[in-house]
Amino acid sequence: MWHFYPGQYMPSYQVNRALSQAHYGGGEFAEIIEVAQKIDPENRESFNVAWLEKGNQVFGWAEDFEKNNAPVSARRTYLRAFNYLRTAEFFMNLQDSRKLDTYTKAREAFIRAIQYFDEKPLRIEVPFENSFLPAYLFKPAGVKNPPVMVMFGGLDSLAEELYFGIGNHLNERGIALLAVDGPGQGAALRLNHIHSRHDYNVAGTAVYEYVVENLQSEVDITRIGIAGVSMGGYMAARCAAFEPRFKVCMVYGAVWSYYAVWAGRTAKHPLAEIVMHIMDANSYEEVLEKLKGFTLENGVAEQISMPTFIMHGGDDKQNFVEHAITLEKHLTCEHKMKIVPSGESGAQHCQVDDFMPTLEMYDWIAEKIKA
């Protein structure tokens, strides 16, 4: 992975993340580099401020386009504003008074953008435990009742972010994407206060049944798949194991044991506060105890019955490649695994340094879900 800040993995990763999403409307290269130049990689506040300033600036431009009745320009500009504000919110401390406001403004930018899409996404609320899980249905243009992939993001993902790249590649292949803020994610966490849980299949089944009962006129309810990215790789596999009605499973970044991921870290890790938040834990020790349930061990992986694709990077520094190798060894269903070799472009966590090696995954999923 190219390091904008030599020797500084996490801030460099975020720059690469924005650059990769720029291909799909989530940024502009020059704007991203401009922001990156203002950041001191050892100063979290400089990261927050640089992205926040650019996000607010671009949001203002989008409002001007909207006022001047320029919907295409407004759409493109709101999408960039969303991603810059999302990035700004990412490393803000939970005690930071700007955090919630930044998130809500980012979400507003995305919601304003999608009203100008040619194929307008549906905003959905899946009933869940006296509240709801927010979601978006992105449908391919010109396809009547397409198959659909239900998808959860990762520890640091928002449902809106799944549009950039993942949504595009699925839609190009005639597949709808139902991007969901599951427990511990996005608006489900920040606005509805629904925390994460090891039995993610409960949420998976709730979404599956919502699709079947409410979206018959929008998608083919006989062809519903499950997907997850990063920490969502655990969520998708868990859902697939306990909800056999899903037709295909896409594990975009494998997680064999999320406890194992965090047991090797400390409370000083840059993402430690985030994982404590999603788990509703008051200490790092409490997080580790709760994470013991986040595993595909003890026969869980063996219960996955539908065709499954595992995508992983050989240089993944967040969820090591051994997670993918171990999961693949325990699968008894039809499956395929692609590991981008160490040192190659796309070998980083969830191919944030190059999305192109994932094309084979989407082709395989399209073949299986349309069969």
C-alpha atoms as a printed R data frame, in Angstrom:
    type eleno elety resid chain resno       x       y       z
1   ATOM     1    CA   MET     A     1   0.000   0.000   0.000
2   ATOM     2    CA   TRP     A     2   1.226   3.484  -0.850
3   ATOM     3    CA   HIS     A     3   1.896   5.408   2.366
4   ATOM     4    CA   PHE     A     4   1.223   9.132   2.045
5   ATOM     5    CA   TYR     A     5   2.733   9.338   5.538
6   ATOM     6    CA   PRO     A     6   5.780   7.014   5.576
7   ATOM     7    CA   GLY     A     7   5.642   4.639   8.512
8   ATOM     8    CA   GLN     A     8   2.148   5.796   9.524
9   ATOM     9    CA   TYR     A     9  -0.262   3.019   8.561
10  ATOM    10    CA   MET     A    10  -3.647   4.175   9.859
11  ATOM    11    CA   PRO     A    11  -3.775   7.756   8.490
12  ATOM    12    CA   SER     A    12  -2.244   6.514   5.209
13  ATOM    13    CA   TYR     A    13  -4.922   3.817   5.052
14  ATOM    14    CA   GLN     A    14  -7.643   6.467   5.345
15  ATOM    15    CA   VAL     A    15  -6.123   8.483   2.499
16  ATOM    16    CA   ASN     A    16  -6.036   5.354   0.323
17  ATOM    17    CA   ARG     A    17  -9.607   4.565   1.327
18  ATOM    18    CA   ALA     A    18 -10.840   7.966   0.142
19  ATOM    19    CA   LEU     A    19  -8.812   7.763  -3.073
20  ATOM    20    CA   SER     A    20 -10.235   4.327  -3.921
21  ATOM    21    CA   GLN     A    21 -13.786   5.502  -3.289
22  ATOM    22    CA   ALA     A    22 -13.160   8.568  -5.450
23  ATOM    23    CA   HIS     A    23 -13.442   6.305  -8.523
24  ATOM    24    CA   TYR     A    24 -17.119   5.887  -7.638
25  ATOM    25    CA   GLY     A    25 -17.951   9.491  -6.771
26  ATOM    26    CA   GLY     A    26 -16.760   9.453  -3.171
27  ATOM    27    CA   GLY     A    27 -14.089  12.082  -3.617
28  ATOM    28    CA   GLU     A    28 -11.834  14.012  -5.962
29  ATOM    29    CA   PHE     A    29  -8.137  13.172  -6.072
30  ATOM    30    CA   ALA     A    30  -6.909  16.778  -5.853
31  ATOM    31    CA   GLU     A    31  -9.213  17.549  -2.922
32  ATOM    32    CA   ILE     A    32  -8.083  14.442  -1.051
33  ATOM    33    CA   ILE     A    33  -4.388  15.221  -1.528
34  ATOM    34    CA   GLU     A    34  -5.047  18.817  -0.471
35  ATOM    35    CA   VAL     A    35  -6.588  17.542   2.773
36  ATOM    36    CA   ALA     A    36  -3.817  14.989   3.328
37  ATOM    37    CA   GLN     A    37  -1.142  17.682   3.081
38  ATOM    38    CA   LYS     A    38  -2.722  19.550   5.996
39  ATOM    39    CA   ILE     A    39  -2.603  16.562   8.355
40  ATOM    40    CA   ASP     A    40   0.085  15.853  10.914
41  ATOM    41    CA   PRO     A    41  -0.178  12.031  11.125
42  ATOM    42    CA   GLU     A    42   0.738  12.091  14.798
43  ATOM    43    CA   ASN     A    43  -1.936  14.667  15.620
44  ATOM    44    CA   ARG     A    44  -5.473  13.272  15.581
45  ATOM    45    CA   GLU     A    45  -7.034  16.718  15.786
46  ATOM    46    CA   SER     A    46  -5.288  17.845  12.603
47  ATOM    47    CA   PHE     A    47  -6.885  14.822  10.866
48  ATOM    48    CA   ASN     A    48 -10.325  15.768  12.198
49  ATOM    49    CA   VAL     A    49 -10.041  19.437  11.280
50  ATOM    50    CA   ALA     A    50  -8.638  18.946   7.779
51  ATOM    51    CA   TRP     A    51 -11.397  16.545   6.706
52  ATOM    52    CA   LEU     A    52 -14.102  18.531   8.477
53  ATOM    53    CA   GLU     A    53 -13.122  21.785   6.802
54  ATOM    54    CA   LYS     A    54 -13.099  20.192   3.360
55  ATOM    55    CA   GLY     A    55 -16.362  18.360   3.994
56  ATOM    56    CA   ASN     A    56 -18.102  21.545   5.083
57  ATOM    57    CA   GLN     A    57 -16.703  23.453   2.120
58  ATOM    58    CA   VAL     A    58 -17.881  20.845  -0.394
59  ATOM    59    CA   PHE     A    59 -21.274  20.583   1.334
60  ATOM    60    CA   GLY     A    60 -21.664  24.347   0.818
61  ATOM    61    CA   TRP     A    61 -20.833  23.984  -2.871
62  ATOM    62    CA   ALA     A    62 -23.462  21.246  -3.161
63  ATOM    63    CA   GLU     A    63 -26.082  23.500  -1.586
64  ATOM    64    CA   ASP     A    64 -25.228  26.209  -4.128
65  ATOM    65    CA   PHE     A    65 -25.662  23.779  -7.024
66  ATOM    66    CA   GLU     A    66 -28.991  22.724  -5.547
67  ATOM    67    CA   LYS     A    67 -30.189  26.324  -5.228
68  ATOM    68    CA   ASN     A    68 -29.165  26.963  -8.844
69  ATOM    69    CA   ASN     A    69 -31.192  23.976 -10.081
70  ATOM    70    CA   ALA     A    70 -28.128  21.959 -11.115
71  ATOM    71    CA   PRO     A    71 -29.094  18.480  -9.854
72  ATOM    72    CA   VAL     A    72 -26.280  16.495 -11.482
73  ATOM    73    CA   SER     A    73 -23.620  18.753 -10.006
74  ATOM    74    CA   ALA     A    74 -25.438  18.766  -6.663
75  ATOM    75    CA   ARG     A    75 -25.521  14.967  -6.622
76  ATOM    76    CA   ARG     A    76 -21.824  14.576  -7.338
77  ATOM    77    CA   THR     A    77 -20.866  17.236  -4.829
78  ATOM    78    CA   TYR     A    78 -23.062  15.946  -2.005
79  ATOM    79    CA   LEU     A    79 -21.524  12.484  -2.469
80  ATOM    80    CA   ARG     A    80 -18.039  13.916  -2.001
81  ATOM    81    CA   ALA     A    81 -19.184  15.941   0.993
82  ATOM    82    CA   PHE     A    82 -20.613  12.790   2.572
83  ATOM    83    CA   ASN     A    83 -17.346  10.906   2.297
84  ATOM    84    CA   TYR     A    84 -15.175  13.740   3.582
85  ATOM    85    CA   LEU     A    85 -17.458  14.312   6.565
86  ATOM    86    CA   ARG     A    86 -17.603  10.559   7.220
87  ATOM    87    CA   THR     A    87 -13.829  10.482   7.294
88  ATOM    88    CA   ALA     A    88 -13.744  13.494   9.632
89  ATOM    89    CA   GLU     A    89 -16.101  11.818  12.094
90  ATOM    90    CA   PHE     A    90 -14.141   8.566  12.066
91  ATOM    91    CA   PHE     A    91 -11.410   9.447  14.583
92  ATOM    92    CA   MET     A    92 -13.320  11.995  16.658
93  ATOM    93    CA   ASN     A    93 -13.463  10.995  20.318
94  ATOM    94    CA   LEU     A    94 -16.871  10.012  21.642
95  ATOM    95    CA   GLN     A    95 -16.710  13.009  23.967
96  ATOM    96    CA   ASP     A    96 -16.133  15.376  21.046
97  ATOM    97    CA   SER     A    97 -19.163  17.666  20.715
98  ATOM    98    CA   ARG     A    98 -18.624  17.752  16.929
99  ATOM    99    CA   LYS     A    99 -18.942  13.990  16.452
100 ATOM   100    CA   LEU     A   100 -22.701  13.495  16.245
101 ATOM   101    CA   ASP     A   101 -23.237  16.715  14.313
102 ATOM   102    CA   THR     A   102 -20.589  15.676  11.801
103 ATOM   103    CA   TYR     A   103 -22.176  12.263  11.366
104 ATOM   104    CA   THR     A   104 -25.684  13.662  10.895
105 ATOM   105    CA   LYS     A   105 -24.408  16.197   8.360
106 ATOM   106    CA   ALA     A   106 -22.597  13.443   6.449
107 ATOM   107    CA   ARG     A   107 -25.763  11.363   6.387
108 ATOM   108    CA   GLU     A   108 -27.788  14.379   5.276
109 ATOM   109    CA   ALA     A   109 -25.358  14.921   2.402
110 ATOM   110    CA   PHE     A   110 -25.865  11.357   1.207
111 ATOM   111    CA   ILE     A   111 -29.644  11.536   1.519
112 ATOM   112    CA   ARG     A   112 -29.669  14.785  -0.451
113 ATOM   113    CA   ALA     A   113 -27.465  13.198  -3.127
114 ATOM   114    CA   ILE     A   114 -29.617  10.130  -3.717
115 ATOM   115    CA   GLN     A   115 -32.723  12.184  -4.465
116 ATOM   116    CA   TYR     A   116 -30.925  13.130  -7.689
117 ATOM   117    CA   PHE     A   117 -29.999   9.565  -8.710
118 ATOM   118    CA   ASP     A   118 -31.539   8.355 -11.974
119 ATOM   119    CA   GLU     A   119 -32.459   5.113 -10.191
120 ATOM   120    CA   LYS     A   120 -33.505   6.511  -6.820
121 ATOM   121    CA   PRO     A   121 -32.555   4.209  -3.913
122 ATOM   122    CA   LEU     A   122 -35.280   3.292  -1.455
123 ATOM   123    CA   ARG     A   123 -34.755   4.278   2.164
124 ATOM   124    CA   ILE     A   124 -35.884   1.427   4.375
125 ATOM   125    CA   GLU     A   125 -36.429   0.848   8.085
126 ATOM   126    CA   VAL     A   126 -36.277  -2.809   9.126
127 ATOM   127    CA   PRO     A   127 -38.139  -3.321  12.431
128 ATOM   128    CA   PHE     A   128 -35.737  -4.629  15.045
129 ATOM   129    CA   GLU     A   129 -36.220  -5.016  18.799
130 ATOM   130    CA   ASN     A   130 -38.504  -2.034  19.453
131 ATOM   131    CA   SER     A   131 -36.504   0.103  17.031
132 ATOM   132    CA   PHE     A   132 -35.286  -0.312  13.450
133 ATOM   133    CA   LEU     A   133 -32.225  -0.908  11.285
134 ATOM   134    CA   PRO     A   134 -31.841   1.800   8.592
135 ATOM   135    CA   ALA     A   135 -31.059   0.587   5.078
136 ATOM   136    CA   TYR     A   136 -30.881   1.637   1.441
137 ATOM   137    CA   LEU     A   137 -31.954  -0.438  -1.547
138 ATOM   138    CA   PHE     A   138 -29.793   0.320  -4.601
139 ATOM   139    CA   LYS     A   139 -31.327  -1.266  -7.710
140 ATOM   140    CA   PRO     A   140 -29.711  -1.790 -11.117
141 ATOM   141    CA   ALA     A   141 -31.189   0.344 -13.877
142 ATOM   142    CA   GLY     A   142 -33.490  -1.408 -16.312
143 ATOM   143    CA   VAL     A   143 -33.669  -4.723 -14.409
144 ATOM   144    CA   LYS     A   144 -37.092  -5.882 -13.220
145 ATOM   145    CA   ASN     A   145 -37.052  -7.797  -9.928
146 ATOM   146    CA   PRO     A   146 -33.284  -8.317  -9.702
147 ATOM   147    CA   PRO     A   147 -31.640 -10.630  -7.185
148 ATOM   148    CA   VAL     A   148 -30.455  -8.782  -4.087
149 ATOM   149    CA   MET     A   149 -27.491  -8.931  -1.745
150 ATOM   150    CA   VAL     A   150 -28.142  -7.950   1.872
151 ATOM   151    CA   MET     A   151 -24.939  -6.410   3.184
152 ATOM   152    CA   PHE     A   152 -23.467  -5.244   6.486
153 ATOM   153    CA   GLY     A   153 -20.373  -3.067   6.693
154 ATOM   154    CA   GLY     A   154 -17.562  -3.350   9.214
155 ATOM   155    CA   LEU     A   155 -16.573  -1.877  12.526
156 ATOM   156    CA   ASP     A   156 -16.023   1.545  11.004
157 ATOM   157    CA   SER     A   157 -18.517   1.398   8.114
158 ATOM   158    CA   LEU     A   158 -21.752   3.213   7.411
159 ATOM   159    CA   ALA     A   159 -24.439   1.734   5.163
160 ATOM   160    CA   GLU     A   160 -24.056   4.732   2.872
161 ATOM   161    CA   GLU     A   161 -20.403   3.910   2.279
162 ATOM   162    CA   LEU     A   162 -21.263   0.551   0.734
163 ATOM   163    CA   TYR     A   163 -22.562   2.390  -2.323
164 ATOM   164    CA   PHE     A   164 -19.044   3.437  -3.342
165 ATOM   165    CA   GLY     A   165 -17.645   0.493  -5.258
166 ATOM   166    CA   ILE     A   166 -19.616  -2.436  -3.859
167 ATOM   167    CA   GLY     A   167 -22.998  -1.037  -4.875
168 ATOM   168    CA   ASN     A   168 -21.673  -0.007  -8.279
169 ATOM   169    CA   HIS     A   169 -20.152  -3.409  -9.052
170 ATOM   170    CA   LEU     A   170 -23.241  -5.345  -8.002
171 ATOM   171    CA   ASN     A   171 -25.606  -3.051  -9.909
172 ATOM   172    CA   GLU     A   172 -23.473  -3.337 -13.050
173 ATOM   173    CA   ARG     A   173 -24.057  -7.081 -12.882
174 ATOM   174    CA   GLY     A   174 -27.826  -6.736 -12.511
175 ATOM   175    CA   ILE     A   175 -27.869  -7.291  -8.745
176 ATOM   176    CA   ALA     A   176 -29.522  -5.002  -6.198
177 ATOM   177    CA   LEU     A   177 -27.755  -4.069  -2.960
178 ATOM   178    CA   LEU     A   178 -29.593  -3.689   0.322
179 ATOM   179    CA   ALA     A   179 -27.007  -1.831   2.414
180 ATOM   180    CA   VAL     A   180 -27.905  -2.097   6.099
181 ATOM   181    CA   ASP     A   181 -26.762  -0.338   9.250
182 ATOM   182    CA   GLY     A   182 -26.768  -3.397  11.491
183 ATOM   183    CA   PRO     A   183 -26.382  -3.485  15.270
184 ATOM   184    CA   GLY     A   184 -23.356  -1.401  16.242
185 ATOM   185    CA   GLN     A   185 -23.185   0.429  12.908
186 ATOM   186    CA   GLY     A   186 -24.089   3.798  11.432
187 ATOM   187    CA   ALA     A   187 -27.460   5.223  12.380
188 ATOM   188    CA   ALA     A   188 -28.489   2.007  14.139
189 ATOM   189    CA   LEU     A   189 -25.794   2.786  16.721
190 ATOM   190    CA   ARG     A   190 -25.530   6.569  16.634
191 ATOM   191    CA   LEU     A   191 -29.230   7.436  16.428
192 ATOM   192    CA   ASN     A   192 -31.093   4.296  17.556
193 ATOM   193    CA   HIS     A   193 -28.537   3.154  20.168
194 ATOM   194    CA   ILE     A   194 -28.515  -0.482  18.998
195 ATOM   195    CA   HIS     A   195 -25.196  -2.074  19.942
196 ATOM   196    CA   SER     A   196 -23.376  -4.959  18.298
197 ATOM   197    CA   ARG     A   197 -23.941  -8.614  19.199
198 ATOM   198    CA   HIS     A   198 -22.240 -11.910  18.473
199 ATOM   199    CA   ASP     A   199 -25.464 -13.551  17.210
200 ATOM   200    CA   TYR     A   200 -25.626 -11.288  14.187
201 ATOM   201    CA   ASN     A   201 -27.836 -13.836  12.476
202 ATOM   202    CA   VAL     A   202 -30.763 -12.407  14.456
203 ATOM   203    CA   ALA     A   203 -30.359  -9.172  12.511
204 ATOM   204    CA   GLY     A   204 -29.683 -11.089   9.293
205 ATOM   205    CA   THR     A   205 -32.907 -13.042   9.583
206 ATOM   206    CA   ALA     A   206 -34.874  -9.889  10.438
207 ATOM   207    CA   VAL     A   207 -33.618  -8.241   7.247
208 ATOM   208    CA   TYR     A   208 -34.219 -11.387   5.174
209 ATOM   209    CA   GLU     A   209 -37.813 -11.646   6.345
210 ATOM   210    CA   TYR     A   210 -38.394  -7.934   5.767
211 ATOM   211    CA   VAL     A   211 -37.276  -8.333   2.147
212 ATOM   212    CA   VAL     A   212 -39.562 -11.309   1.613
213 ATOM   213    CA   GLU     A   213 -42.573  -9.631   3.192
214 ATOM   214    CA   ASN     A   214 -42.168  -6.082   1.892
215 ATOM   215    CA   LEU     A   215 -40.004  -5.915  -1.224
216 ATOM   216    CA   GLN     A   216 -41.666  -8.448  -3.545
217 ATOM   217    CA   SER     A   217 -42.354  -5.737  -6.106
218 ATOM   218    CA   GLU     A   218 -38.750  -4.488  -6.001
219 ATOM   219    CA   VAL     A   219 -36.519  -7.584  -6.017
220 ATOM   220    CA   ASP     A   220 -36.623 -11.323  -6.631
221 ATOM   221    CA   ILE     A   221 -37.322 -12.657  -3.144
222 ATOM   222    CA   THR     A   222 -36.234 -16.160  -4.196
223 ATOM   223    CA   ARG     A   223 -32.678 -14.912  -4.800
224 ATOM   224    CA   ILE     A   224 -31.434 -13.142  -1.684
225 ATOM   225    CA   GLY     A   225 -27.747 -13.285  -0.755
226 ATOM   226    CA   ILE     A   226 -25.776 -12.143   2.305
227 ATOM   227    CA   ALA     A   227 -22.535 -10.157   2.325
228 ATOM   228    CA   GLY     A   228 -20.244  -8.345   4.717
229 ATOM   229    CA   VAL     A   229 -16.998  -6.396   4.555
230 ATOM   230    CA   SER     A   230 -14.191  -6.176   7.141
231 ATOM   231    CA   MET     A   231 -15.766  -7.057  10.520
232 ATOM   232    CA   GLY     A   232 -18.825  -7.702   8.369
233 ATOM   233    CA   GLY     A   233 -16.985 -10.765   7.093
234 ATOM   234    CA   TYR     A   234 -17.838 -12.350  10.442
235 ATOM   235    CA   MET     A   235 -21.392 -11.051  10.309
236 ATOM   236    CA   ALA     A   236 -22.087 -12.429   6.839
237 ATOM   237    CA   ALA     A   237 -20.650 -15.838   7.690
238 ATOM   238    CA   ARG     A   238 -22.626 -15.990  10.945
239 ATOM   239    CA   CYS     A   239 -25.837 -15.037   9.118
240 ATOM   240    CA   ALA     A   240 -25.171 -17.627   6.433
241 ATOM   241    CA   ALA     A   241 -24.587 -20.335   9.050
242 ATOM   242    CA   PHE     A   242 -27.867 -19.758  10.866
243 ATOM   243    CA   GLU     A   243 -30.095 -18.519   8.021
244 ATOM   244    CA   PRO     A   244 -29.922 -21.180   5.282
245 ATOM   245    CA   ARG     A   245 -32.496 -19.387   3.116
246 ATOM   246    CA   PHE     A   246 -29.782 -17.045   1.833
247 ATOM   247    CA   LYS     A   247 -28.707 -18.216  -1.647
248 ATOM   248    CA   VAL     A   248 -25.086 -17.066  -1.644
249 ATOM   249    CA   CYS     A   249 -22.589 -15.614   0.827
250 ATOM   250    CA   MET     A   250 -19.905 -12.994   0.102
251 ATOM   251    CA   VAL     A   251 -17.189 -12.721   2.755
252 ATOM   252    CA   TYR     A   252 -15.278  -9.577   1.810
253 ATOM   253    CA   GLY     A   253 -12.501  -9.828   4.379
254 ATOM   254    CA   ALA     A   254 -12.659 -12.925   6.549
255 ATOM   255    CA   VAL     A   255 -12.887 -12.945  10.342
256 ATOM   256    CA   TRP     A   256 -12.499 -16.332  12.006
257 ATOM   257    CA   SER     A   257 -12.461 -14.920  15.530
258 ATOM   258    CA   TYR     A   258 -12.930 -11.226  16.251
259 ATOM   259    CA   TYR     A   259 -11.736 -11.895  19.779
260 ATOM   260    CA   ALA     A   260  -8.422 -13.076  18.329
261 ATOM   261    CA   VAL     A   261  -8.159  -9.825  16.342
262 ATOM   262    CA   TRP     A   262  -8.459  -7.698  19.469
263 ATOM   263    CA   ALA     A   263  -6.678  -9.963  21.940
264 ATOM   264    CA   GLY     A   264  -3.480  -9.064  20.102
265 ATOM   265    CA   ARG     A   265  -4.072  -5.338  20.543
266 ATOM   266    CA   THR     A   266  -4.221  -2.947  23.476
267 ATOM   267    CA   ALA     A   267  -6.520  -0.207  24.728
268 ATOM   268    CA   LYS     A   268  -4.205   2.296  23.020
269 ATOM   269    CA   HIS     A   269  -5.082   1.012  19.540
270 ATOM   270    CA   PRO     A   270  -6.551   3.791  17.329
271 ATOM   271    CA   LEU     A   271  -9.819   1.839  16.973
272 ATOM   272    CA   ALA     A   272 -10.117   0.725  20.605
273 ATOM   273    CA   GLU     A   273 -12.562   3.455  21.579
274 ATOM   274    CA   ILE     A   274 -14.718   2.626  18.563
275 ATOM   275    CA   VAL     A   275 -14.941  -1.072  19.406
276 ATOM   276    CA   MET     A   276 -15.790  -0.187  23.011
277 ATOM   277    CA   HIS     A   277 -18.579   2.043  21.721
278 ATOM   278    CA   ILE     A   278 -20.146  -0.502  19.382
279 ATOM   279    CA   MET     A   279 -19.979  -3.183  22.087
280 ATOM   280    CA   ASP     A   280 -21.413  -0.872  24.786
281 ATOM   281    CA   ALA     A   281 -18.403  -1.682  26.973
282 ATOM   282    CA   ASN     A   282 -16.911   0.480  29.716
283 ATOM   283    CA   SER     A   283 -13.417  -0.993  29.546
284 ATOM   284    CA   TYR     A   284 -11.118  -2.787  27.160
285 ATOM   285    CA   GLU     A   285 -11.316  -5.875  29.372
286 ATOM   286    CA   GLU     A   286 -15.100  -5.868  29.016
287 ATOM   287    CA   VAL     A   287 -14.733  -5.610  25.240
288 ATOM   288    CA   LEU     A   288 -12.501  -8.682  25.141
289 ATOM   289    CA   GLU     A   289 -14.973 -10.650  27.218
290 ATOM   290    CA   LYS     A   290 -17.873  -9.727  24.929
291 ATOM   291    CA   LEU     A   291 -15.845 -10.477  21.802
292 ATOM   292    CA   LYS     A   292 -15.307 -14.096  22.828
293 ATOM   293    CA   GLY     A   293 -18.678 -14.867  21.259
294 ATOM   294    CA   PHE     A   294 -17.679 -13.367  17.900
295 ATOM   295    CA   THR     A   295 -16.236 -16.549  16.442
296 ATOM   296    CA   LEU     A   296 -16.934 -19.074  13.697
297 ATOM   297    CA   GLU     A   297 -15.376 -21.833  15.785
298 ATOM   298    CA   ASN     A   298 -17.193 -24.765  17.386
299 ATOM   299    CA   GLY     A   299 -19.008 -25.851  14.245
300 ATOM   300    CA   VAL     A   300 -20.450 -22.494  13.163
301 ATOM   301    CA   ALA     A   301 -18.540 -22.293   9.858
302 ATOM   302    CA   GLU     A   302 -19.469 -25.871   9.010
303 ATOM   303    CA   GLN     A   303 -23.157 -24.896   9.044
304 ATOM   304    CA   ILE     A   304 -22.785 -22.558   6.052
305 ATOM   305    CA   SER     A   305 -24.620 -24.352   3.269
306 ATOM   306    CA   MET     A   306 -24.798 -21.925   0.341
307 ATOM   307    CA   PRO     A   307 -22.070 -21.073  -2.196
308 ATOM   308    CA   THR     A   308 -19.541 -18.795  -0.475
309 ATOM   309    CA   PHE     A   309 -16.777 -16.530  -1.774
310 ATOM   310    CA   ILE     A   310 -13.921 -15.440   0.512
311 ATOM   311    CA   MET     A   311 -11.925 -12.365  -0.516
312 ATOM   312    CA   HIS     A   312  -8.827 -11.369   1.453
313 ATOM   313    CA   GLY     A   313  -5.539  -9.501   1.182
314 ATOM   314    CA   GLY     A   314  -2.250 -11.220   1.823
315 ATOM   315    CA   ASP     A   315  -0.901  -8.106   3.572
316 ATOM   316    CA   ASP     A   316  -4.023  -7.385   5.622
317 ATOM   317    CA   LYS     A   317  -2.727  -5.719   8.799
318 ATOM   318    CA   GLN     A   318  -6.114  -5.559  10.525
319 ATOM   319    CA   ASN     A   319  -7.567  -9.045  10.049
320 ATOM   320    CA   PHE     A   320  -4.611 -11.245   9.189
321 ATOM   321    CA   VAL     A   321  -4.828 -13.570   6.202
322 ATOM   322    CA   GLU     A   322  -4.828 -16.599   8.524
323 ATOM   323    CA   HIS     A   323  -8.486 -15.803   9.250
324 ATOM   324    CA   ALA     A   324  -9.380 -16.484   5.612
325 ATOM   325    CA   ILE     A   325  -7.248 -19.618   5.422
326 ATOM   326    CA   THR     A   326  -8.796 -21.052   8.584
327 ATOM   327    CA   LEU     A   327 -12.350 -20.263   7.492
328 ATOM   328    CA   GLU     A   328 -11.798 -21.885   4.104
329 ATOM   329    CA   LYS     A   329 -10.533 -25.074   5.754
330 ATOM   330    CA   HIS     A   330 -13.732 -25.368   7.782
331 ATOM   331    CA   LEU     A   331 -16.213 -24.754   4.967
332 ATOM   332    CA   THR     A   332 -18.128 -27.795   3.775
333 ATOM   333    CA   CYS     A   333 -20.234 -25.903   1.220
334 ATOM   334    CA   GLU     A   334 -19.349 -24.990  -2.352
335 ATOM   335    CA   HIS     A   335 -16.863 -22.160  -2.063
336 ATOM   336    CA   LYS     A   336 -14.035 -20.193  -3.626
337 ATOM   337    CA   MET     A   337 -11.295 -18.134  -2.011
338 ATOM   338    CA   LYS     A   338  -9.158 -15.393  -3.520
339 ATOM   339    CA   ILE     A   339  -6.166 -14.060  -1.605
340 ATOM   340    CA   VAL     A   340  -4.312 -11.172  -3.225
341 ATOM   341    CA   PRO     A   341  -0.639 -12.133  -2.824
342 ATOM   342    CA   SER     A   342   1.513 -10.186  -0.406
343 ATOM   343    CA   GLY     A   343   3.245  -7.265  -2.064
344 ATOM   344    CA   GLU     A   344   0.727  -6.871  -4.861
345 ATOM   345    CA   SER     A   345  -1.679  -3.987  -5.320
346 ATOM   346    CA   GLY     A   346  -4.908  -4.876  -3.520
347 ATOM   347    CA   ALA     A   347  -3.232  -6.969  -0.821
348 ATOM   348    CA   GLN     A   348  -4.264  -4.609   1.986
349 ATOM   349    CA   HIS     A   349  -7.325  -4.771   4.228
350 ATOM   350    CA   CYS     A   350 -10.456  -5.148   2.078
351 ATOM   351    CA   GLN     A   351  -8.441  -4.111  -1.002
352 ATOM   352    CA   VAL     A   352  -8.621  -0.451   0.026
353 ATOM   353    CA   ASP     A   353  -5.418   0.111  -1.952
354 ATOM   354    CA   ASP     A   354  -6.918  -1.296  -5.187
355 ATOM   355    CA   PHE     A   355 -10.487  -2.517  -5.665
356 ATOM   356    CA   MET     A   356  -9.764  -4.129  -9.031
357 ATOM   357    CA   PRO     A   357  -8.792  -7.578  -7.667
358 ATOM   358    CA   THR     A   358 -12.350  -7.866  -6.299
359 ATOM   359    CA   LEU     A   359 -13.923  -8.013  -9.768
360 ATOM   360    CA   GLU     A   360 -13.658 -11.809  -9.816
361 ATOM   361    CA   MET     A   361 -15.660 -11.933  -6.574
362 ATOM   362    CA   TYR     A   362 -18.561  -9.986  -8.077
363 ATOM   363    CA   ASP     A   363 -18.535 -12.129 -11.232
364 ATOM   364    CA   TRP     A   364 -18.695 -15.309  -9.118
365 ATOM   365    CA   ILE     A   365 -21.489 -13.955  -6.920
366 ATOM   366    CA   ALA     A   366 -23.466 -12.917 -10.009
367 ATOM   367    CA   GLU     A   367 -23.094 -16.374 -11.508
368 ATOM   368    CA   LYS     A   368 -24.270 -18.125  -8.345
369 ATOM   369    CA   ILE     A   369 -27.141 -15.841  -7.342
370 ATOM   370    CA   LYS     A   370 -28.569 -15.845 -10.855
371 ATOM   371    CA   ALA     A   371 -28.355 -19.632 -11.242
